[in-house]
Amino acid sequence: EVLLVESGGGLVQRGGSLRLSCAASGFTFSAHSMAWVRQSPGKGLEWVSYISSDSHSIYYADSVKGRFTSSRDNAANSLYLQMNSLRAEDTAIYFCARELSPLVQAFDVWGQGKMVTVSS
Amino acid sequence: SYDLTQPPSVSVSPGQTASITCSGDKLGDKYACWYQQKPGQSPVLIIYQDTKRPSGIPERFSGSNSGNTATLTISGTQAIDEADYYCQAWDSNTAAYVFGAGTKVTVL
């Protein structure tokens, strides 16, 4: 079974840091680009970051650029999101997602999501 | 930045056809995809590359994309189709994925 499982969320104070992890199983992780997508309470989906299969290309939404860092460990089948200088507006459920293929910019597998709450 | 615009809500009677639009500048020159999200659940990809359905997605879901508008059509809408629907595209100019704000489909 193809699975993505996020971990590492929780409550953090404004200005603090948090690291999310996403464990992949059931597919060849190193063959797929990955992304983080978030959803604030009661709101829509917002793309956060993209990382190519070989980590050579990494992109960020303007709202998190300079504060968040995506990385991956293909040997460990894991994706990470380091979040620094957190703000109240970063409060959201964070999903990791698999890009369907290099030629198809769509996400066909999603994790269950992890809640991050930034308190002021 | 590149923006995608969706209607906030669409209502449809059971068995009828629901159409959800997604508008963006020259969206037809890009690939659009669509996700379904039910309360408390993760999004599910239902259409990619404008018209393709992933395995397991019912045939009543179809998509099109031309000009500035992509459209998701649900034919013979069922009560289980009540959900939020999001369009998404990749903007190569800004190297960014873009989501529409979502459309809530209500089956009356």
mmCIF file of C-alpha atoms in Angstrom:
data_model
loop_
_atom_site.group_PDB
_atom_site.id
_atom_site.type_symbol
_atom_site.label_atom_id
_atom_site.label_comp_id
_atom_site.label_asym_id
_atom_site.label_seq_id
_atom_site.Cartn_x
_atom_site.Cartn_y
_atom_site.Cartn_z
ATOM 1 C CA GLU A 1 0.000 0.000 0.000
ATOM 2 C CA VAL A 2 1.240 3.449 -0.925
ATOM 3 C CA LEU A 3 1.437 5.565 2.215
ATOM 4 C CA LEU A 4 2.654 8.935 3.404
ATOM 5 C CA VAL A 5 2.681 9.546 7.152
ATOM 6 C CA GLU A 6 3.492 12.953 8.621
ATOM 7 C CA SER A 7 4.875 13.486 12.092
ATOM 8 C CA GLY A 8 6.327 16.267 14.191
ATOM 9 C CA GLY A 9 3.493 18.764 14.385
ATOM 10 C CA GLY A 10 2.225 20.421 17.514
ATOM 11 C CA LEU A 11 2.041 23.685 19.416
ATOM 12 C CA VAL A 12 4.834 26.234 19.164
ATOM 13 C CA GLN A 13 5.215 29.853 20.184
ATOM 14 C CA ARG A 14 5.420 32.645 17.680
ATOM 15 C CA GLY A 15 8.980 32.988 16.466
ATOM 16 C CA GLY A 16 9.759 29.387 17.293
ATOM 17 C CA SER A 17 10.771 26.453 15.142
ATOM 18 C CA LEU A 18 9.331 23.078 14.271
ATOM 19 C CA ARG A 19 10.348 20.227 11.982
ATOM 20 C CA LEU A 20 7.853 18.089 10.136
ATOM 21 C CA SER A 21 8.696 14.667 8.766
ATOM 22 C CA CYS A 22 6.925 12.574 6.174
ATOM 23 C CA ALA A 23 7.631 8.849 5.963
ATOM 24 C CA ALA A 24 6.924 7.212 2.608
ATOM 25 C CA SER A 25 6.263 3.549 1.959
ATOM 26 C CA GLY A 26 4.868 1.307 -0.745
ATOM 27 C CA PHE A 27 6.531 3.054 -3.688
ATOM 28 C CA THR A 28 9.965 4.069 -4.985
ATOM 29 C CA PHE A 29 10.373 7.307 -3.057
ATOM 30 C CA SER A 30 13.517 8.361 -4.916
ATOM 31 C CA ALA A 31 11.638 8.400 -8.217
ATOM 32 C CA HIS A 32 9.116 11.048 -7.193
ATOM 33 C CA SER A 33 9.203 14.740 -6.531
ATOM 34 C CA MET A 34 7.390 15.713 -3.357
ATOM 35 C CA ALA A 35 5.607 18.719 -1.947
ATOM 36 C CA TRP A 36 4.179 20.248 1.196
ATOM 37 C CA VAL A 37 0.689 21.725 1.099
ATOM 38 C CA ARG A 38 -1.068 23.366 4.032
ATOM 39 C CA GLN A 39 -4.616 24.201 4.967
ATOM 40 C CA SER A 40 -5.478 26.790 7.589
ATOM 41 C CA PRO A 41 -8.560 26.019 9.711
ATOM 42 C CA GLY A 42 -11.673 26.380 7.576
ATOM 43 C CA LYS A 43 -9.672 27.603 4.579
ATOM 44 C CA GLY A 44 -8.467 26.267 1.251
ATOM 45 C CA LEU A 45 -5.323 24.485 0.155
ATOM 46 C CA GLU A 46 -2.072 26.426 -0.095
ATOM 47 C CA TRP A 47 1.051 25.041 -1.703
ATOM 48 C CA VAL A 48 4.120 25.515 0.527
ATOM 49 C CA SER A 49 7.131 23.829 -1.064
ATOM 50 C CA TYR A 50 8.302 21.463 -3.784
ATOM 51 C CA ILE A 51 11.430 19.326 -3.890
ATOM 52 C CA SER A 52 12.535 17.311 -6.893
ATOM 53 C CA SER A 53 13.374 13.629 -6.646
ATOM 54 C CA ASP A 54 17.130 14.342 -6.513
ATOM 55 C CA SER A 55 16.795 17.502 -4.354
ATOM 56 C CA HIS A 56 18.355 19.586 -7.114
ATOM 57 C CA SER A 57 15.251 21.765 -7.496
ATOM 58 C CA ILE A 58 13.505 23.204 -4.459
ATOM 59 C CA TYR A 59 10.816 25.877 -4.627
ATOM 60 C CA TYR A 60 8.861 27.760 -1.985
ATOM 61 C CA ALA A 61 5.735 29.840 -1.788
ATOM 62 C CA ASP A 62 6.475 33.523 -1.206
ATOM 63 C CA SER A 63 4.696 33.292 2.159
ATOM 64 C CA VAL A 64 7.347 30.938 3.568
ATOM 65 C CA LYS A 65 10.449 31.780 1.537
ATOM 66 C CA GLY A 66 13.446 32.407 3.748
ATOM 67 C CA ARG A 67 11.778 30.803 6.785
ATOM 68 C CA PHE A 68 11.014 27.225 5.693
ATOM 69 C CA THR A 69 13.436 24.646 4.294
ATOM 70 C CA SER A 70 12.512 21.444 2.516
ATOM 71 C CA SER A 71 14.816 18.461 2.368
ATOM 72 C CA ARG A 72 14.644 14.751 1.773
ATOM 73 C CA ASP A 73 16.587 11.581 2.503
ATOM 74 C CA ASN A 74 15.949 9.073 -0.248
ATOM 75 C CA ALA A 75 17.807 6.334 1.613
ATOM 76 C CA ALA A 76 15.420 6.771 4.528
ATOM 77 C CA ASN A 77 12.322 7.316 2.325
ATOM 78 C CA SER A 78 11.666 10.537 4.177
ATOM 79 C CA LEU A 79 10.724 14.137 3.459
ATOM 80 C CA TYR A 80 11.253 17.012 5.869
ATOM 81 C CA LEU A 81 10.084 20.574 6.380
ATOM 82 C CA GLN A 82 12.072 22.753 8.740
ATOM 83 C CA MET A 83 9.944 25.705 9.807
ATOM 84 C CA ASN A 84 11.615 28.688 11.482
ATOM 85 C CA SER A 85 10.404 32.116 12.587
ATOM 86 C CA LEU A 86 6.877 30.769 12.795
ATOM 87 C CA ARG A 87 3.964 33.176 12.649
ATOM 88 C CA ALA A 88 0.331 32.891 13.685
ATOM 89 C CA GLU A 89 -0.648 32.687 10.016
ATOM 90 C CA ASP A 90 1.414 29.488 9.660
ATOM 91 C CA THR A 91 -1.175 27.703 11.810
ATOM 92 C CA ALA A 92 -2.521 24.970 9.568
ATOM 93 C CA ILE A 93 -2.718 21.306 8.782
ATOM 94 C CA TYR A 94 0.390 20.402 6.799
ATOM 95 C CA PHE A 95 0.143 17.645 4.192
ATOM 96 C CA CYS A 96 2.979 15.980 2.365
ATOM 97 C CA ALA A 97 2.081 14.929 -1.151
ATOM 98 C CA ARG A 98 3.617 12.926 -3.964
ATOM 99 C CA GLU A 99 3.909 14.332 -7.463
ATOM 100 C CA LEU A 100 2.375 11.839 -9.850
ATOM 101 C CA SER A 101 5.313 11.900 -12.301
ATOM 102 C CA PRO A 102 7.956 14.316 -13.643
ATOM 103 C CA LEU A 103 5.660 15.282 -16.520
ATOM 104 C CA VAL A 104 2.496 15.548 -14.476
ATOM 105 C CA GLN A 105 2.369 18.386 -11.973
ATOM 106 C CA ALA A 106 -0.376 16.910 -9.840
ATOM 107 C CA PHE A 107 -0.377 15.239 -6.445
ATOM 108 C CA ASP A 108 -1.738 11.700 -6.472
ATOM 109 C CA VAL A 109 -0.879 10.575 -2.948
ATOM 110 C CA TRP A 110 -1.415 12.621 0.215
ATOM 111 C CA GLY A 111 -0.575 12.051 3.829
ATOM 112 C CA GLN A 112 -3.193 12.351 6.541
ATOM 113 C CA GLY A 113 -1.869 15.760 7.554
ATOM 114 C CA LYS A 114 -0.296 17.134 10.722
ATOM 115 C CA MET A 115 -1.586 20.099 12.676
ATOM 116 C CA VAL A 116 0.796 22.936 13.459
ATOM 117 C CA THR A 117 -0.460 25.596 15.845
ATOM 118 C CA VAL A 118 1.498 28.798 16.388
ATOM 119 C CA SER A 119 0.452 30.624 19.516
ATOM 120 C CA SER A 120 0.935 34.314 20.053
ATOM 121 C CA SER B 1 1.698 35.814 -8.892
ATOM 122 C CA TYR B 2 -0.628 33.552 -10.825
ATOM 123 C CA ASP B 3 -4.207 33.269 -9.557
ATOM 124 C CA LEU B 4 -6.960 30.721 -10.105
ATOM 125 C CA THR B 5 -10.556 31.774 -9.467
ATOM 126 C CA GLN B 6 -13.367 29.397 -8.534
ATOM 127 C CA PRO B 7 -16.978 30.067 -7.510
ATOM 128 C CA PRO B 8 -17.369 29.644 -3.741
ATOM 129 C CA SER B 9 -20.313 27.306 -4.059
ATOM 130 C CA VAL B 10 -22.348 25.237 -6.487
ATOM 131 C CA SER B 11 -25.646 23.531 -5.771
ATOM 132 C CA VAL B 12 -26.972 20.567 -7.720
ATOM 133 C CA SER B 13 -29.891 18.175 -7.463
ATOM 134 C CA PRO B 14 -29.195 14.443 -7.261
ATOM 135 C CA GLY B 15 -28.804 12.929 -10.705
ATOM 136 C CA GLN B 16 -28.151 16.270 -12.349
ATOM 137 C CA THR B 17 -24.924 17.703 -13.759
ATOM 138 C CA ALA B 18 -22.660 20.005 -11.756
ATOM 139 C CA SER B 19 -20.082 22.198 -13.469
ATOM 140 C CA ILE B 20 -17.294 23.920 -11.544
ATOM 141 C CA THR B 21 -15.160 26.494 -13.295
ATOM 142 C CA CYS B 22 -11.595 27.542 -12.631
ATOM 143 C CA SER B 23 -10.335 30.689 -14.315
ATOM 144 C CA GLY B 24 -6.803 31.930 -14.806
ATOM 145 C CA ASP B 25 -4.832 33.892 -17.361
ATOM 146 C CA LYS B 26 -4.194 31.585 -20.342
ATOM 147 C CA LEU B 27 -4.979 28.604 -18.145
ATOM 148 C CA GLY B 28 -5.561 26.582 -21.302
ATOM 149 C CA ASP B 29 -1.828 26.790 -21.987
ATOM 150 C CA LYS B 30 -1.157 24.955 -18.746
ATOM 151 C CA TYR B 31 -2.352 21.639 -17.381
ATOM 152 C CA ALA B 32 -5.122 21.816 -14.801
ATOM 153 C CA CYS B 33 -6.007 19.209 -12.243
ATOM 154 C CA TRP B 34 -8.776 18.833 -9.690
ATOM 155 C CA TYR B 35 -9.015 17.519 -6.146
ATOM 156 C CA GLN B 36 -11.969 16.471 -4.043
ATOM 157 C CA GLN B 37 -11.807 16.982 -0.295
ATOM 158 C CA LYS B 38 -14.412 15.833 2.188
ATOM 159 C CA PRO B 39 -14.533 17.178 5.770
ATOM 160 C CA GLY B 40 -11.723 15.856 7.926
ATOM 161 C CA GLN B 41 -10.073 14.037 5.032
ATOM 162 C CA SER B 42 -7.049 14.591 2.830
ATOM 163 C CA PRO B 43 -7.553 15.785 -0.746
ATOM 164 C CA VAL B 44 -8.024 13.192 -3.482
ATOM 165 C CA LEU B 45 -6.833 13.739 -7.054
ATOM 166 C CA ILE B 46 -9.790 13.228 -9.403
ATOM 167 C CA ILE B 47 -8.605 14.837 -12.669
ATOM 168 C CA TYR B 48 -5.068 15.513 -13.952
ATOM 169 C CA GLN B 49 -3.686 16.856 -17.210
ATOM 170 C CA ASP B 50 -7.042 18.541 -17.862
ATOM 171 C CA THR B 51 -9.033 15.409 -18.694
ATOM 172 C CA LYS B 52 -7.438 12.264 -17.236
ATOM 173 C CA ARG B 53 -8.906 10.301 -14.355
ATOM 174 C CA PRO B 54 -6.688 8.363 -11.938
ATOM 175 C CA SER B 55 -7.507 4.734 -11.389
ATOM 176 C CA GLY B 56 -10.568 4.289 -9.202
ATOM 177 C CA ILE B 57 -12.166 7.651 -9.970
ATOM 178 C CA PRO B 58 -15.723 7.231 -11.295
ATOM 179 C CA GLU B 59 -16.452 8.079 -14.914
ATOM 180 C CA ARG B 60 -19.023 10.678 -13.867
ATOM 181 C CA PHE B 61 -16.086 13.010 -13.176
ATOM 182 C CA SER B 62 -14.686 14.694 -16.280
ATOM 183 C CA GLY B 63 -12.587 17.727 -17.064
ATOM 184 C CA SER B 64 -11.823 20.187 -19.818
ATOM 185 C CA ASN B 65 -9.506 23.167 -20.232
ATOM 186 C CA SER B 66 -9.465 25.829 -22.917
ATOM 187 C CA GLY B 67 -8.734 29.519 -23.150
ATOM 188 C CA ASN B 68 -8.814 30.944 -19.647
ATOM 189 C CA THR B 69 -11.103 28.368 -18.058
ATOM 190 C CA ALA B 70 -10.868 24.807 -16.841
ATOM 191 C CA THR B 71 -14.086 23.016 -15.973
ATOM 192 C CA LEU B 72 -14.835 20.033 -13.770
ATOM 193 C CA THR B 73 -18.095 18.312 -14.633
ATOM 194 C CA ILE B 74 -19.875 15.844 -12.403
ATOM 195 C CA SER B 75 -22.521 13.951 -14.349
ATOM 196 C CA GLY B 76 -25.323 12.190 -12.512
ATOM 197 C CA THR B 77 -24.254 13.791 -9.237
ATOM 198 C CA GLN B 78 -24.665 11.635 -6.163
ATOM 199 C CA ALA B 79 -24.982 12.579 -2.508
ATOM 200 C CA ILE B 80 -21.490 11.193 -1.894
ATOM 201 C CA ASP B 81 -20.096 13.841 -4.257
ATOM 202 C CA GLU B 82 -20.871 16.567 -1.752
ATOM 203 C CA ALA B 83 -17.428 17.983 -0.967
ATOM 204 C CA ASP B 84 -15.001 20.822 -1.596
ATOM 205 C CA TYR B 85 -13.322 20.830 -4.994
ATOM 206 C CA TYR B 86 -10.033 22.557 -5.770
ATOM 207 C CA CYS B 87 -8.397 23.246 -9.093
ATOM 208 C CA GLN B 88 -4.618 23.439 -9.347
ATOM 209 C CA ALA B 89 -2.021 24.298 -11.939
ATOM 210 C CA TRP B 90 1.734 24.682 -12.174
ATOM 211 C CA ASP B 91 2.975 28.151 -13.064
ATOM 212 C CA SER B 92 6.365 27.705 -14.692
ATOM 213 C CA ASN B 93 6.961 31.469 -14.771
ATOM 214 C CA THR B 94 7.097 31.670 -10.992
ATOM 215 C CA ALA B 95 7.974 28.008 -10.317
ATOM 216 C CA ALA B 96 4.938 27.666 -8.114
ATOM 217 C CA TYR B 97 1.994 25.370 -7.698
ATOM 218 C CA VAL B 98 -1.248 27.320 -7.520
ATOM 219 C CA PHE B 99 -4.551 26.226 -6.034
ATOM 220 C CA GLY B 100 -7.934 27.805 -6.538
ATOM 221 C CA ALA B 101 -9.787 28.863 -3.393
ATOM 222 C CA GLY B 102 -12.125 25.901 -3.666
ATOM 223 C CA THR B 103 -15.775 25.319 -4.501
ATOM 224 C CA LYS B 104 -18.212 23.750 -2.088
ATOM 225 C CA VAL B 105 -20.593 21.437 -3.923
ATOM 226 C CA THR B 106 -23.914 20.884 -2.203
ATOM 227 C CA VAL B 107 -26.232 18.135 -3.386
ATOM 228 C CA LEU B 108 -29.754 19.249 -2.525
#
